[in-house]
Amino acid sequence: MIVEPLILHHDTKTTLPGLREALTALPAAPPAITFAEYTALTASVRSLYDEARDDYLRLTLRVPTPEQELSTRILAKHIISNPRRKNSRRGLMVSAPMFYGKTELALLLARSVEQDHAKKFPDYADNGEVPVVWVEVTDHATGKALLSQIIRFLAPTITLPTQITTDNLRRRAVELLHVHHTKLLVIDEAHNLGGSEPSSVIKALQNESSATVVLVGINLASGKAFGSGEGLQVTMRCDLVELRRVDIRTEEGMALWRRWVAIFDRNLPLCEHIPGTLTRNAPALHAAADGRLSVLAMIIERLMGLFGLSVGVMG
């Protein structure tokens, strides 16, 4: 049996090579084998096999959510309409507390936009087109810092003058977004933006660039960055998608949660795994995950480590 290891060359999504690697890192499920075949593998091959199923579980196996479907629909509409608007272009806010899967949802949206662009323009990368730009802001980040990240994503070798003004940075960022045909600008950890300057910069980007802005962060609509003052101007231009925990006390909530667990159950890459084990324990998994999909995924990963790597059987 030949198992090719997944090799990643970039540590962050905030560079073009790093983002494209993150968007394409979707390893296939390793071949199904019996526990006897697993134990017969050499130590080196067994280690590669374990890495392969861990990579598949972490990077490829995903479950559809109502928020994903809603966000995809909203984003597709904005990407079509924003280039036809002359100002007050629409954006999207993906908001939730910690450990709700906000960044993962944004990554799914980015992958969808990139793949759709690639279908329409197969030579887009060779032509220098960058349909998706991804930046992550740190605590108390300024508008100038945000613009600098956008510029360096699209022009990594550029040297920016130390005394450059915010207006000049904005003009350069907008020009680069236009030149590279950018459709989607993801601003992750957007709750770290503070004060009126970042909000005014984002509003200016929405006015001057046809790229659709997606803000991802913790409790954005009620936080310090966009919940009051000038930040409300950005909030009012964005459709808000909030990720919530699933309440299994309702029939709809229980059905959704069982569906999520069942998808993991059917696709769990364990030797001789009998689907149904996880699904029967859906209520217990809900309690352990507190109704949060991202925590459920972490629990499944740990179960893989506990049962998959040391025993090889779960059924």
Tab-separated table of C-alpha atoms in Angstrom, residues 1-203:
chain	number	residue	atom	x	y	z
A	1	MET	CA	0.000	0.000	0.000
A	2	ILE	CA	1.299	3.438	-0.993
A	3	VAL	CA	0.247	6.405	1.117
A	4	GLU	CA	1.451	9.799	-0.019
A	5	PRO	CA	2.126	12.188	2.887
A	6	LEU	CA	0.555	15.626	2.821
A	7	ILE	CA	3.281	18.267	2.701
A	8	LEU	CA	2.410	21.894	3.413
A	9	HIS	CA	4.963	24.569	2.632
A	10	HIS	CA	3.309	27.635	4.129
A	11	ASP	CA	2.353	28.455	7.698
A	12	THR	CA	-0.263	31.128	7.094
A	13	LYS	CA	-3.182	32.022	4.843
A	14	THR	CA	-2.142	35.688	4.767
A	15	THR	CA	0.084	35.214	1.713
A	16	LEU	CA	-1.127	34.264	-1.739
A	17	PRO	CA	0.834	30.962	-1.861
A	18	GLY	CA	-0.297	30.140	1.672
A	19	LEU	CA	-3.949	30.831	0.955
A	20	ARG	CA	-3.974	28.834	-2.265
A	21	GLU	CA	-2.317	25.944	-0.463
A	22	ALA	CA	-4.992	26.119	2.249
A	23	LEU	CA	-7.732	26.160	-0.389
A	24	THR	CA	-6.371	23.113	-2.202
A	25	ALA	CA	-5.227	21.030	0.788
A	26	LEU	CA	-8.049	18.481	0.528
A	27	PRO	CA	-6.502	15.029	0.885
A	28	ALA	CA	-8.599	12.028	-0.042
A	29	ALA	CA	-9.616	9.415	2.479
A	30	PRO	CA	-6.967	6.721	2.813
A	31	PRO	CA	-7.866	3.257	1.495
A	32	ALA	CA	-10.030	1.223	3.844
A	33	ILE	CA	-8.166	-1.689	5.407
A	34	THR	CA	-8.898	-4.296	8.059
A	35	PHE	CA	-7.359	-4.158	11.500
A	36	ALA	CA	-5.254	-7.210	10.611
A	37	GLU	CA	-3.919	-5.393	7.540
A	38	TYR	CA	-3.282	-2.297	9.659
A	39	THR	CA	-1.239	-4.190	12.262
A	40	ALA	CA	0.705	-5.917	9.487
A	41	LEU	CA	1.967	-2.597	8.114
A	42	THR	CA	5.527	-1.624	8.829
A	43	ALA	CA	5.945	1.070	11.457
A	44	SER	CA	6.795	3.737	8.866
A	45	VAL	CA	3.853	2.908	6.582
A	46	ARG	CA	1.482	2.688	9.558
A	47	SER	CA	2.601	6.129	10.660
A	48	LEU	CA	1.927	7.527	7.177
A	49	TYR	CA	-1.483	5.859	7.132
A	50	ASP	CA	-2.372	7.397	10.501
A	51	GLU	CA	-1.254	10.806	9.272
A	52	ALA	CA	-3.314	10.404	6.101
A	53	ARG	CA	-6.556	9.673	7.919
A	54	ASP	CA	-5.876	12.445	10.406
A	55	ASP	CA	-5.327	14.878	7.506
A	56	TYR	CA	-8.524	13.704	5.820
A	57	LEU	CA	-10.537	14.212	8.993
A	58	ARG	CA	-9.082	17.666	9.737
A	59	LEU	CA	-8.936	19.127	6.252
A	60	THR	CA	-11.430	17.411	3.980
A	61	LEU	CA	-14.354	15.929	5.895
A	62	ARG	CA	-16.950	18.656	6.354
A	63	VAL	CA	-20.668	18.758	7.102
A	64	PRO	CA	-23.089	21.219	5.486
A	65	THR	CA	-24.697	23.753	7.800
A	66	PRO	CA	-27.595	26.188	7.399
A	67	GLU	CA	-25.181	29.086	7.981
A	68	GLN	CA	-22.900	27.839	5.210
A	69	GLU	CA	-25.774	27.640	2.755
A	70	LEU	CA	-27.038	31.094	3.749
A	71	SER	CA	-23.577	32.693	3.570
A	72	THR	CA	-22.863	31.137	0.168
A	73	ARG	CA	-26.129	32.451	-1.207
A	74	ILE	CA	-25.587	35.978	0.167
A	75	LEU	CA	-21.988	36.126	-1.011
A	76	ALA	CA	-22.822	34.971	-4.538
A	77	LYS	CA	-25.457	37.689	-4.792
A	78	HIS	CA	-23.055	40.411	-3.593
A	79	ILE	CA	-20.213	39.331	-5.887
A	80	ILE	CA	-22.554	39.710	-8.854
A	81	SER	CA	-24.157	43.003	-7.784
A	82	ASN	CA	-21.266	44.904	-6.172
A	83	PRO	CA	-19.358	45.604	-9.421
A	84	ARG	CA	-22.515	47.298	-10.710
A	85	ARG	CA	-22.791	49.560	-7.666
A	86	LYS	CA	-20.932	52.869	-7.536
A	87	ASN	CA	-20.863	53.181	-3.735
A	88	SER	CA	-22.213	51.631	-0.516
A	89	ARG	CA	-21.362	48.157	-1.715
A	90	ARG	CA	-22.689	45.299	0.363
A	91	GLY	CA	-20.619	43.007	2.541
A	92	LEU	CA	-21.019	40.023	4.845
A	93	MET	CA	-20.343	39.606	8.564
A	94	VAL	CA	-19.708	36.124	9.976
A	95	SER	CA	-20.014	36.486	13.728
A	96	ALA	CA	-19.997	34.170	16.747
A	97	PRO	CA	-18.286	33.604	20.088
A	98	MET	CA	-15.027	31.648	20.203
A	99	PHE	CA	-14.890	28.039	18.965
A	100	TYR	CA	-17.902	28.180	16.675
A	101	GLY	CA	-16.080	27.611	13.365
A	102	LYS	CA	-16.132	31.157	11.965
A	103	THR	CA	-12.766	30.935	10.203
A	104	GLU	CA	-13.604	27.490	8.821
A	105	LEU	CA	-16.800	28.880	7.310
A	106	ALA	CA	-14.870	31.792	5.787
A	107	LEU	CA	-12.372	29.334	4.321
A	108	LEU	CA	-15.204	27.365	2.720
A	109	LEU	CA	-16.565	30.588	1.197
A	110	ALA	CA	-13.109	31.559	-0.077
A	111	ARG	CA	-12.633	28.123	-1.626
A	112	SER	CA	-16.004	28.384	-3.364
A	113	VAL	CA	-15.153	31.783	-4.872
A	114	GLU	CA	-11.687	30.635	-5.989
A	115	GLN	CA	-13.012	27.437	-7.561
A	116	ASP	CA	-15.834	29.246	-9.337
A	117	HIS	CA	-13.374	31.773	-10.769
A	118	ALA	CA	-11.048	28.973	-11.869
A	119	LYS	CA	-13.885	27.281	-13.777
A	120	LYS	CA	-14.664	30.469	-15.680
A	121	PHE	CA	-11.036	31.535	-16.211
A	122	PRO	CA	-8.741	28.460	-16.225
A	123	ASP	CA	-5.620	30.583	-16.807
A	124	TYR	CA	-6.428	33.039	-14.027
A	125	ALA	CA	-3.340	32.319	-11.918
A	126	ASP	CA	-0.960	32.666	-14.896
A	127	ASN	CA	-2.672	35.955	-15.719
A	128	GLY	CA	-2.009	37.326	-12.259
A	129	GLU	CA	-5.638	37.256	-11.141
A	130	VAL	CA	-6.246	36.929	-7.401
A	131	PRO	CA	-9.966	36.362	-6.808
A	132	VAL	CA	-9.543	36.027	-3.017
A	133	VAL	CA	-7.435	38.089	-0.602
A	134	TRP	CA	-7.176	37.002	3.036
A	135	VAL	CA	-5.896	39.160	5.899
A	136	GLU	CA	-5.921	38.622	9.670
A	137	VAL	CA	-5.840	41.573	12.035
A	138	THR	CA	-4.133	41.635	15.402
A	139	ASP	CA	-5.285	43.290	18.606
A	140	HIS	CA	-5.933	47.038	18.296
A	141	ALA	CA	-5.003	46.979	14.607
A	142	THR	CA	-5.233	50.301	12.769
A	143	GLY	CA	-6.690	51.045	9.370
A	144	LYS	CA	-3.171	51.610	8.033
A	145	ALA	CA	-2.105	48.169	9.237
A	146	LEU	CA	-5.102	46.608	7.514
A	147	LEU	CA	-4.333	48.359	4.223
A	148	SER	CA	-0.665	47.385	4.459
A	149	GLN	CA	-1.651	43.725	4.796
A	150	ILE	CA	-3.819	43.910	1.696
A	151	ILE	CA	-1.001	45.524	-0.285
A	152	ARG	CA	1.606	43.002	0.868
A	153	PHE	CA	-0.712	40.090	0.059
A	154	LEU	CA	-1.003	41.289	-3.534
A	155	ALA	CA	2.500	42.776	-3.892
A	156	PRO	CA	4.743	40.927	-1.411
A	157	THR	CA	7.976	42.501	-2.647
A	158	ILE	CA	6.754	46.084	-2.352
A	159	THR	CA	8.542	48.524	-0.060
A	160	LEU	CA	6.155	50.967	1.568
A	161	PRO	CA	7.458	54.363	2.720
A	162	THR	CA	7.459	54.659	6.503
A	163	GLN	CA	5.634	57.991	6.398
A	164	ILE	CA	2.994	57.038	3.849
A	165	THR	CA	-0.464	58.391	4.598
A	166	THR	CA	-3.614	56.334	5.061
A	167	ASP	CA	-5.105	57.897	1.919
A	168	ASN	CA	-2.128	56.847	-0.189
A	169	LEU	CA	-2.214	53.340	1.265
A	170	ARG	CA	-5.903	53.088	0.494
A	171	ARG	CA	-5.400	54.197	-3.105
A	172	ARG	CA	-2.655	51.599	-3.582
A	173	ALA	CA	-4.777	48.860	-2.012
A	174	VAL	CA	-7.811	49.697	-4.133
A	175	GLU	CA	-5.693	49.822	-7.298
A	176	LEU	CA	-4.148	46.419	-6.546
A	177	LEU	CA	-7.531	44.857	-5.804
A	178	HIS	CA	-8.744	46.165	-9.180
A	179	VAL	CA	-5.644	45.115	-11.152
A	180	HIS	CA	-5.761	41.577	-9.746
A	181	HIS	CA	-9.523	41.188	-10.317
A	182	THR	CA	-10.173	40.472	-6.645
A	183	LYS	CA	-13.759	39.431	-5.916
A	184	LEU	CA	-13.528	38.617	-2.217
A	185	LEU	CA	-11.624	40.312	0.602
A	186	VAL	CA	-11.723	38.295	3.840
A	187	ILE	CA	-10.820	40.188	7.019
A	188	ASP	CA	-10.423	37.556	9.746
A	189	GLU	CA	-10.306	38.395	13.468
A	190	ALA	CA	-12.118	41.619	12.606
A	191	HIS	CA	-13.166	42.129	16.232
A	192	ASN	CA	-9.571	43.233	16.898
A	193	LEU	CA	-10.135	46.407	14.903
A	194	GLY	CA	-10.778	49.366	17.167
A	195	GLY	CA	-11.689	53.008	16.863
A	196	SER	CA	-13.165	55.003	14.016
A	197	GLU	CA	-10.183	54.800	11.628
A	198	PRO	CA	-10.465	51.084	10.725
A	199	SER	CA	-14.213	51.450	10.238
A	200	SER	CA	-13.735	54.416	7.913
A	201	VAL	CA	-11.079	52.474	5.976
A	202	ILE	CA	-13.414	49.501	5.480
A	203	LYS	CA	-16.223	51.832	4.436
